[in-house]
Amino acid sequence: MAKLLVKLQRYFRRKPVRFFTLLALYLAAGSLVFLHSGFAGEPTVPGSQRGPGAGEGPGLPYLGVMQLSRGFKAAVTMPEGGRRHGLRFKSTSKELAERNKAGDYGTIRNRALRGRSGREKEEDRARYIGCYVDNTRRRTLRGVSFFDYKKMTVFRCQDNCAERGYLYAGLEFGAECYCGHKVQAPNASESECNMECKGERSNTCGGVNRLSIYRLELAQESARRYGSAIFRGCFRQPDNISIALPVSQLMLNMSVDKCVDFCTEKEYPLSALAGTACRCGFPTTLFTLHEREDEQLCAQKCTGEEFESCGTAEYLLVYQTQVQDNRCMDRRFLPTRAKQLVALASFPGAGNTWARHLIELATGFYTGSYYFDGSLYNKGFKGERDHWRSGRTICIKTHESGQKEIESFDSAILLIRNPYKALMAEFNRKYGGHIGFAAHAHWKGKEWPEFVANYAPWWATHTLDWLRYGKKVLVVHFEDLKRDLFVQLQRMVGLLGIAACEDRLLCVEGQKDGNFKRSGLRKLEYDPYTPEMRKTISGYIKMVDTALKLRNLSGVPDDYYPR
């Protein structure tokens, strides 16, 4: 054996090209074997097998912070009534038998009580509306569905439905999540929604052919998606509709898709359905999209799609297309040197980058920075490379809080955010980048407690120092900016000395997210704050609230205080 190895060594020493070729082929073959085993191996749920009729299709998308087993595959099926009922998953007979066995009615009362207590915890992001009958032939919620027979929780279901823009989230069999825009089924008894969630024993996730349904508040805060379009709401027809929405087309076989596609082809960002008429245009002072009506006023069935609403002649159902509104996309440096230095001051994690994005779109001028961040420069913040005293930018980002640094500025926009949210956002940025996430090892390790101990006091002193040493300070709460962007952005632009063009601000509303928003798909499923941390942070909140009120300003928003 030793002689053979010596001969091989001499052979390859004389001909190294053959050696490297053989080595490359060996590595390539190993990689192929590894990839094949990764995709072909399908771990299954204990006690169940894939039957011959099991559906095949693309792998289930990433849900929350936990990856589903490759054993669960998605299969797209076409329901009898239409095309838009989302993904469906086929189940084996054994799985169905196990589900039926799981309906342990001996502990109905205890599970119902646990479910009720769990639902109370969800109130900040969703509202429980009841237990409903579900039917496999005619689903109660007809949007996308997700299955996880190991780790399903109420939070994961709500978060994934909200992320996709749905109004309702429902859980069934303890492991199935269904999303939809409206509930289409009769109520069932609460005692029938008694099955424990696979990922949390303290909560219930529906029952056998019974859905525990939540109305998503998160879906109300952000725009709801419908295919490639974003749902903006139901609105009364404007007085000068031919001017407000100048392009129109009569469609006797109307559907949301057809109207959205028509307006996309005509290159308009708004698509408005008015019964059998499709109208296109821009958000303007004639049609601001600020006064939403009850969606029931627009709930007239489409002539070309049974399960869609198409508005009426008096009330328009409006969607935002994928066409970019370019009225607010032009940006440049100031033509002349600025006469005053305006700070955009905030504690890290309070939304400073997002506020810069909004200000640049609203004013048409670049913002600068007290620092230099190459990644932000590459994302389009061209003022990032300028020295902060150059005078070529409309305002300067800063997290500084010392007296000397604060007095360097002539005025400031002070952006304040809920410390619980700001600390988590900054922790994610520190360990995951501007739109990334910290790993669970960081949250569970010593990094998170140390971070809170060091940064929580800074959250308070940052605001107190700017209120004390700032020359002309405009306080803007991050939560108010999210809730009423138009009004708050108008205030910010006013301090910058720019005459705000209303049409431009309306354009910003449609482009508000930019590329600076973290996806909701990896939100933590647990509260990282200990009672001791909350007690300390609550004390800092009270300090800031008192300081604001002493200067005749409104105090911190109510949601800063944990319920």
XYZ file of C-alpha atoms in Angstrom:
563
model
C 0.000 0.000 0.000
C 2.882 2.330 0.877
C 4.609 1.601 -2.449
C 1.384 2.408 -4.324
C 1.066 5.771 -2.558
C 4.734 6.611 -3.343
C 4.187 5.791 -7.038
C 1.060 7.975 -7.148
C 2.938 10.816 -5.464
C 5.793 10.642 -8.034
C 3.313 10.398 -10.910
C 1.349 13.499 -9.897
C 4.556 15.422 -9.087
C 5.636 14.954 -12.694
C 2.161 15.856 -14.032
C 0.517 18.370 -11.585
C -2.177 19.398 -14.072
C -3.695 15.925 -13.937
C -3.605 16.003 -10.140
C -5.541 19.265 -9.911
C -8.004 18.076 -12.576
C -8.688 14.882 -10.629
C -9.045 16.882 -7.382
C -11.573 19.274 -9.013
C -13.634 16.355 -10.342
C -13.631 14.739 -6.891
C -14.862 17.930 -5.194
C -17.531 18.493 -7.849
C -18.838 14.942 -7.461
C -18.956 15.345 -3.674
C -20.902 18.600 -3.983
C -23.460 17.006 -6.304
C -23.980 14.111 -3.890
C -24.435 16.547 -0.987
C -26.956 18.706 -2.895
C -28.893 15.636 -4.027
C -29.197 14.326 -0.475
C -30.297 17.785 0.717
C -33.147 18.057 -1.772
C -34.166 14.424 -2.090
C -34.243 13.576 1.604
C -37.659 14.376 3.029
C -37.954 14.073 6.789
C -41.583 13.488 7.706
C -43.719 14.133 10.722
C -43.553 11.203 13.147
C -46.467 8.888 12.619
C -47.308 10.036 9.090
C -46.217 9.009 5.606
C -46.395 10.571 2.234
C -49.025 8.714 0.296
C -48.985 8.297 -3.460
C -51.500 11.080 -3.816
C -49.471 13.656 -1.922
C -49.044 16.893 -3.794
C -45.720 17.980 -5.233
C -44.677 21.554 -5.801
C -42.287 24.305 -4.686
C -40.941 24.228 -1.127
C -42.861 26.124 1.546
C -41.521 29.684 1.888
C -39.545 30.796 4.944
C -41.909 31.378 7.854
C -40.781 33.550 10.730
C -37.548 32.647 12.429
C -37.929 28.885 12.003
C -37.556 26.946 8.741
C -40.214 24.321 8.097
C -39.172 20.775 7.413
C -38.632 19.951 3.756
C -41.233 17.236 4.265
C -43.941 19.848 3.914
C -44.417 20.796 0.298
C -46.730 23.358 -1.236
C -49.110 22.411 -4.007
C -51.042 24.982 -5.977
C -54.648 23.965 -6.580
C -57.384 25.808 -8.398
C -60.593 26.087 -6.378
C -63.878 25.808 -8.193
C -64.858 29.445 -7.711
C -61.810 31.290 -8.996
C -58.069 31.703 -9.314
C -57.182 33.776 -6.302
C -57.540 31.468 -3.357
C -53.791 31.025 -2.827
C -51.659 27.998 -2.078
C -53.262 24.795 -0.818
C -51.596 21.761 0.674
C -52.782 18.196 0.205
C -52.885 15.907 3.216
C -52.618 12.149 3.543
C -55.368 10.027 5.034
C -53.186 9.215 8.047
C -52.620 12.917 8.754
C -56.372 13.527 8.619
C -56.971 10.614 10.988
C -54.436 12.059 13.429
C -56.128 15.443 13.270
C -59.491 13.900 14.134
C -57.912 12.085 17.079
C -56.369 15.363 18.264
C -59.806 16.779 19.052
C -59.678 15.843 22.750
C -63.011 17.165 23.959
C -62.321 16.112 27.573
C -60.350 19.320 28.203
C -62.443 21.755 26.170
C -62.951 24.240 28.989
C -59.280 24.433 30.008
C -58.086 24.854 26.426
C -60.695 27.503 25.701
C -59.556 29.448 28.768
C -55.906 29.159 27.729
C -56.823 30.264 24.222
C -58.666 33.298 25.574
C -55.681 34.385 27.691
C -53.398 33.933 24.693
C -55.705 36.007 22.524
C -55.525 38.877 24.983
C -51.757 38.973 24.465
C -52.279 39.338 20.707
C -54.534 42.410 20.980
C -51.782 44.878 20.049
C -51.349 43.343 16.596
C -54.653 41.526 16.043
C -58.182 41.227 17.425
C -59.795 37.835 17.929
C -63.242 37.782 16.280
C -64.390 34.212 16.928
C -64.540 30.555 15.964
C -65.860 29.830 12.459
C -66.897 26.797 10.428
C -64.444 25.794 7.703
C -65.072 23.589 4.687
C -62.395 22.005 2.518
C -64.526 22.506 -0.614
C -65.347 26.147 0.088
C -62.756 27.743 2.352
C -63.697 30.400 4.912
C -60.476 32.341 4.232
C -59.517 32.064 0.583
C -56.023 33.487 0.472
C -52.612 31.927 1.017
C -52.274 29.043 3.494
C -49.282 27.758 5.503
C -48.878 24.457 7.338
C -46.420 23.571 10.094
C -47.208 20.456 12.130
C -44.347 21.078 14.557
C -43.981 24.788 15.338
C -47.155 26.677 14.419
C -48.050 29.577 16.721
C -50.706 32.287 16.658
C -48.018 34.941 16.217
C -46.457 33.227 13.195
C -49.799 32.899 11.458
C -50.766 36.530 12.124
C -47.352 37.866 11.114
C -47.231 35.980 7.831
C -50.769 36.987 6.840
C -50.119 40.636 7.765
C -46.836 40.639 5.837
C -48.746 39.573 2.720
C -51.360 42.268 3.216
C -54.323 40.144 4.287
C -56.983 41.443 6.638
C -57.745 38.164 8.451
C -55.683 35.235 9.772
C -57.217 31.914 10.825
C -55.788 28.807 12.495
C -57.125 25.249 12.188
C -56.150 21.749 13.390
C -53.494 23.333 15.635
C -51.066 23.600 12.728
C -52.698 25.205 9.686
C -52.771 28.926 8.947
C -55.152 30.510 6.432
C -55.223 34.137 5.263
C -57.996 36.109 3.590
C -59.548 39.495 2.879
C -62.987 38.584 4.226
C -64.682 35.890 6.308
C -67.210 33.816 4.365
C -68.707 31.296 6.823
C -71.074 30.993 9.785
C -69.934 31.165 13.408
C -69.225 28.032 15.434
C -69.191 27.427 19.180
C -66.063 28.672 20.951
C -65.665 25.256 22.576
C -65.052 23.751 19.122
C -61.854 25.797 18.628
C -60.022 23.866 21.327
C -56.887 22.367 19.751
C -53.513 23.388 21.147
C -51.093 25.108 18.798
C -48.234 22.807 17.803
C -45.682 25.470 18.700
C -47.223 26.810 21.942
C -49.207 24.765 24.424
C -50.573 27.888 26.124
C -52.718 28.904 23.145
C -55.353 27.313 20.902
C -55.270 27.153 17.108
C -58.773 26.263 15.943
C -60.217 22.763 15.835
C -61.410 20.041 13.476
C -62.795 21.990 10.480
C -62.990 25.039 12.755
C -61.002 28.262 12.356
C -59.908 30.620 15.145
C -59.956 33.908 13.218
C -58.166 37.186 13.998
C -58.640 40.579 12.356
C -55.145 41.930 11.739
C -54.392 45.426 13.007
C -50.946 45.236 11.371
C -52.634 44.904 7.991
C -54.464 48.164 8.719
C -51.267 50.038 9.572
C -49.522 49.110 6.339
C -50.962 48.900 2.867
C -52.510 45.542 1.981
C -51.178 43.708 -1.045
C -53.348 42.085 -3.671
C -51.170 40.218 -6.137
C -48.698 42.749 -7.544
C -50.817 45.740 -6.453
C -51.170 47.428 -3.052
C -54.669 47.967 -1.718
C -55.208 51.625 -0.723
C -58.871 51.529 0.322
C -62.421 52.573 -0.556
C -62.928 56.260 -1.436
C -65.789 58.494 -2.502
C -65.620 59.541 -6.147
C -63.957 62.997 -6.435
C -65.933 65.903 -7.879
C -63.718 66.428 -10.933
C -63.083 62.772 -11.635
C -62.109 63.293 -15.281
C -59.270 65.568 -14.073
C -58.338 63.632 -10.934
C -58.287 60.271 -12.773
C -57.875 61.257 -16.436
C -57.650 57.819 -18.101
C -60.641 55.454 -18.065
C -61.833 52.280 -19.756
C -65.199 50.483 -19.697
C -64.763 46.786 -18.822
C -67.902 44.653 -18.941
C -65.962 41.638 -17.599
C -64.264 43.642 -14.812
C -61.780 42.200 -12.289
C -59.040 43.678 -10.096
C -56.337 42.142 -12.278
C -57.737 43.621 -15.484
C -57.992 47.155 -14.112
C -54.555 47.021 -12.473
C -52.983 45.657 -15.672
C -54.682 48.361 -17.744
C -53.373 51.200 -15.525
C -49.925 49.602 -15.354
C -49.801 49.504 -19.154
C -50.825 53.182 -19.252
C -48.048 53.893 -16.688
C -50.197 55.285 -13.867
C -49.536 54.470 -10.177
C -53.240 54.420 -9.179
C -55.913 52.030 -10.381
C -59.518 52.820 -9.336
C -62.407 50.395 -9.870
C -65.876 51.917 -10.232
C -68.206 49.035 -11.043
C -67.564 48.310 -14.727
C -65.352 51.391 -15.208
C -61.593 51.331 -14.622
C -59.889 54.695 -13.973
C -56.188 55.564 -13.710
C -54.278 58.549 -12.357
C -51.988 60.012 -9.679
C -52.702 60.996 -6.066
C -53.249 64.773 -6.210
C -54.960 67.506 -4.205
C -58.140 66.549 -6.090
C -57.817 62.928 -4.951
C -55.574 62.725 -1.870
C -56.538 59.230 -0.605
C -56.733 60.668 2.926
C -60.450 60.199 3.597
C -61.148 56.489 3.488
C -64.700 55.164 3.541
C -66.115 51.938 4.948
C -65.067 49.098 2.633
C -68.618 47.756 2.661
C -69.617 50.735 0.482
C -67.334 49.334 -2.233
C -68.386 45.699 -1.759
C -70.045 45.208 -5.134
C -69.030 41.960 -6.851
C -66.898 42.164 -9.955
C -68.644 41.048 -13.126
C -65.597 39.030 -14.138
C -64.544 37.588 -10.782
C -67.101 36.273 -8.291
C -64.976 36.622 -5.148
C -63.638 40.145 -5.784
C -65.112 43.579 -5.112
C -64.993 46.236 -7.823
C -66.521 49.312 -6.199
C -69.477 51.303 -7.493
C -70.079 54.407 -9.578
C -70.063 56.497 -6.369
C -67.388 54.694 -4.315
C -64.050 53.715 -5.854
C -61.890 50.776 -4.811
C -58.288 51.968 -5.242
C -55.084 49.981 -5.747
C -51.508 51.176 -6.203
C -49.834 49.581 -9.220
C -46.160 48.706 -9.638
C -45.612 51.868 -11.697
C -43.278 54.244 -9.862
C -44.541 57.764 -9.259
C -41.571 59.790 -10.515
C -42.884 63.192 -9.417
C -40.797 63.006 -6.220
C -37.797 60.922 -7.294
C -35.450 63.685 -8.510
C -32.774 64.698 -5.957
C -29.747 66.982 -6.047
C -27.392 68.985 -3.836
C -28.369 72.493 -2.742
C -27.550 75.032 -5.491
C -26.092 77.495 -2.950
C -24.466 76.963 0.439
C -27.014 76.574 3.238
C -27.195 79.513 5.640
C -27.934 77.298 8.630
C -27.049 73.789 9.730
C -30.125 71.726 10.563
C -29.689 68.487 12.489
C -31.842 65.413 12.012
C -31.149 64.092 15.494
C -32.255 60.786 16.937
C -31.229 57.968 19.187
C -29.891 55.026 17.125
C -32.720 52.772 15.971
C -35.310 55.581 15.996
C -35.845 55.626 12.214
C -33.289 58.266 11.163
C -32.463 56.562 7.849
C -36.153 56.259 6.978
C -36.728 59.926 7.893
C -33.832 60.931 5.611
C -35.444 58.982 2.767
C -38.738 60.835 3.298
C -37.078 64.260 3.536
C -35.069 63.709 0.342
C -38.186 62.732 -1.587
C -40.237 65.602 -0.127
C -37.652 68.354 -0.734
C -35.704 67.051 -3.734
C -32.386 67.676 -1.926
C -29.843 65.253 -0.480
C -29.385 64.877 3.265
C -25.952 64.709 4.892
C -24.474 62.852 7.842
C -22.227 63.543 10.807
C -20.651 60.175 9.984
C -19.810 58.293 6.797
C -21.608 55.033 6.033
C -20.523 53.472 2.750
C -23.497 51.110 2.657
C -25.931 54.048 2.818
C -24.009 55.897 0.111
C -24.349 52.845 -2.111
C -28.115 52.823 -1.455
C -28.480 56.333 -2.876
C -27.698 58.732 -0.005
C -25.196 60.752 -2.037
C -24.797 63.364 0.693
C -23.193 60.707 2.890
C -19.706 61.487 1.520
C -19.927 65.243 2.015
C -18.438 66.767 5.154
C -21.301 67.598 7.468
C -20.374 71.315 7.386
C -20.233 71.474 3.569
C -23.593 73.294 3.368
C -24.627 71.274 0.294
C -27.241 69.126 2.072
C -30.676 70.017 3.431
C -30.086 68.531 6.921
C -27.531 66.447 8.790
C -28.085 63.048 10.390
C -26.608 62.786 13.889
C -26.856 60.580 16.964
C -24.608 62.853 19.039
C -25.879 64.191 22.347
C -23.074 66.251 23.888
C -23.523 69.985 24.539
C -20.693 71.010 22.190
C -22.017 68.889 19.311
C -25.623 70.049 19.804
C -24.675 73.733 19.863
C -22.923 73.283 16.495
C -26.348 73.236 14.828
C -28.663 76.205 14.272
C -31.851 74.117 14.542
C -32.905 70.487 14.753
C -35.597 67.938 14.015
C -35.582 65.638 17.037
C -36.982 62.207 16.148
C -38.117 60.187 19.194
C -39.215 56.557 19.121
C -40.621 54.111 21.673
C -37.468 52.923 23.507
C -38.571 49.285 23.468
C -38.766 49.377 19.663
C -35.699 51.618 19.223
C -33.425 49.410 21.339
C -34.452 46.291 19.420
C -34.002 48.048 16.068
C -30.507 49.265 16.985
C -29.568 45.828 18.313
C -30.660 44.311 14.983
C -28.662 46.948 13.087
C -25.570 46.405 15.210
C -25.540 42.647 14.660
C -27.360 42.352 11.325
C -26.931 45.583 9.309
C -29.383 48.357 8.379
C -32.170 46.004 7.282
C -30.834 42.774 8.752
C -31.500 40.900 11.995
C -29.465 39.849 14.997
C -29.078 36.100 15.412
C -30.941 34.296 18.194
C -27.612 33.527 19.830
C -27.137 37.274 20.377
C -30.614 37.741 21.860
C -30.201 34.762 24.187
C -26.566 35.446 25.057
C -24.921 38.115 27.164
C -24.919 40.686 24.335
C -28.574 41.713 24.730
C -28.566 42.383 28.534
C -25.312 44.330 28.220
C -26.692 46.303 25.303
C -29.859 47.306 27.212
C -27.841 48.275 30.294
C -25.629 50.601 28.210
C -28.089 51.983 25.672
C -31.322 52.461 27.668
C -29.926 55.398 29.720
C -28.600 56.946 26.501
C -32.116 56.918 25.011
C -33.248 59.275 27.794
C -30.147 61.498 27.990
C -30.134 61.947 24.198
C -33.606 63.525 24.228
C -32.984 65.503 27.433
C -29.730 66.989 26.071
C -31.313 68.098 22.787
C -34.217 69.694 24.633
C -31.787 71.472 26.935
C -29.051 72.645 24.543
C -30.833 72.733 21.164
C -31.506 76.228 19.775
C -34.647 75.532 17.774
C -35.958 71.992 18.166
C -38.930 70.437 16.382
C -39.987 67.229 18.161
C -41.411 64.489 15.919
C -42.460 61.126 17.287
C -41.677 58.200 15.010
C -45.116 56.704 15.728
C -46.860 59.929 14.653
C -44.802 60.002 11.459
C -45.971 56.476 10.615
C -49.572 57.231 11.527
C -49.926 60.592 9.746
C -47.006 60.925 7.357
C -48.421 63.810 5.319
C -48.940 66.191 8.268
C -45.707 65.319 10.102
C -43.603 65.548 6.942
C -45.157 68.939 6.245
C -43.942 70.114 9.676
C -40.433 68.774 9.055
C -40.146 70.336 5.607
C -41.410 73.644 7.031
C -38.521 73.775 9.529
C -36.086 73.153 6.679
C -37.327 76.339 4.976
C -38.730 74.569 1.914
C -42.141 75.418 0.470
C -43.886 72.046 0.581
C -45.580 71.057 -2.679
C -48.668 69.021 -1.720
C -48.573 66.869 -4.846
C -44.963 65.992 -4.064
C -45.863 65.036 -0.489
C -48.686 62.845 -1.838
C -46.134 61.202 -4.111
C -43.922 60.503 -1.066
C -46.806 58.686 0.628
C -46.815 56.160 -2.208
C -43.006 55.669 -2.045
C -42.633 55.884 1.727
C -40.997 52.536 2.496
C -38.020 52.704 0.137
C -35.390 50.023 0.838
C -35.006 50.771 4.523
C -37.658 48.631 6.176
C -37.003 45.301 7.830
C -39.253 42.456 6.746
C -41.812 41.324 9.334
C -40.976 37.689 8.616
C -38.255 37.484 11.263
C -39.808 39.257 14.208
C -39.050 37.701 17.572
C -41.730 35.368 18.825
C -40.982 36.181 22.456
C -40.476 39.280 24.596
C -36.711 39.866 25.075
C -37.257 42.331 27.955
C -37.089 41.065 31.523
C -39.266 42.652 34.258
C -36.160 44.405 35.615
C -35.387 45.874 32.185
C -38.977 47.108 31.801
C -38.946 48.737 35.232
C -35.745 50.624 34.387
C -36.917 51.705 30.924
C -40.309 52.852 32.280
C -38.434 55.207 34.597
C -36.568 56.715 31.637
C -39.841 57.135 29.727
C -41.323 59.116 32.616
C -38.239 61.382 32.693
C -38.584 62.184 28.981
C -42.358 62.629 29.248
C -41.927 65.163 32.079
C -39.218 67.073 30.172
C -41.428 67.369 27.078
C -44.410 68.635 29.074
C -42.280 71.218 30.901
C -41.565 72.759 27.471
C -45.287 72.865 26.644
C -44.947 69.963 24.229
C -47.145 66.893 24.087
C -45.739 64.053 26.158
C -44.728 60.671 24.845
C -47.442 58.604 23.092
C -49.472 56.287 25.320
C -48.109 53.145 23.672
C -44.648 53.867 25.122
C -45.920 52.464 28.399
C -46.266 48.654 28.388
C -49.760 47.403 29.139
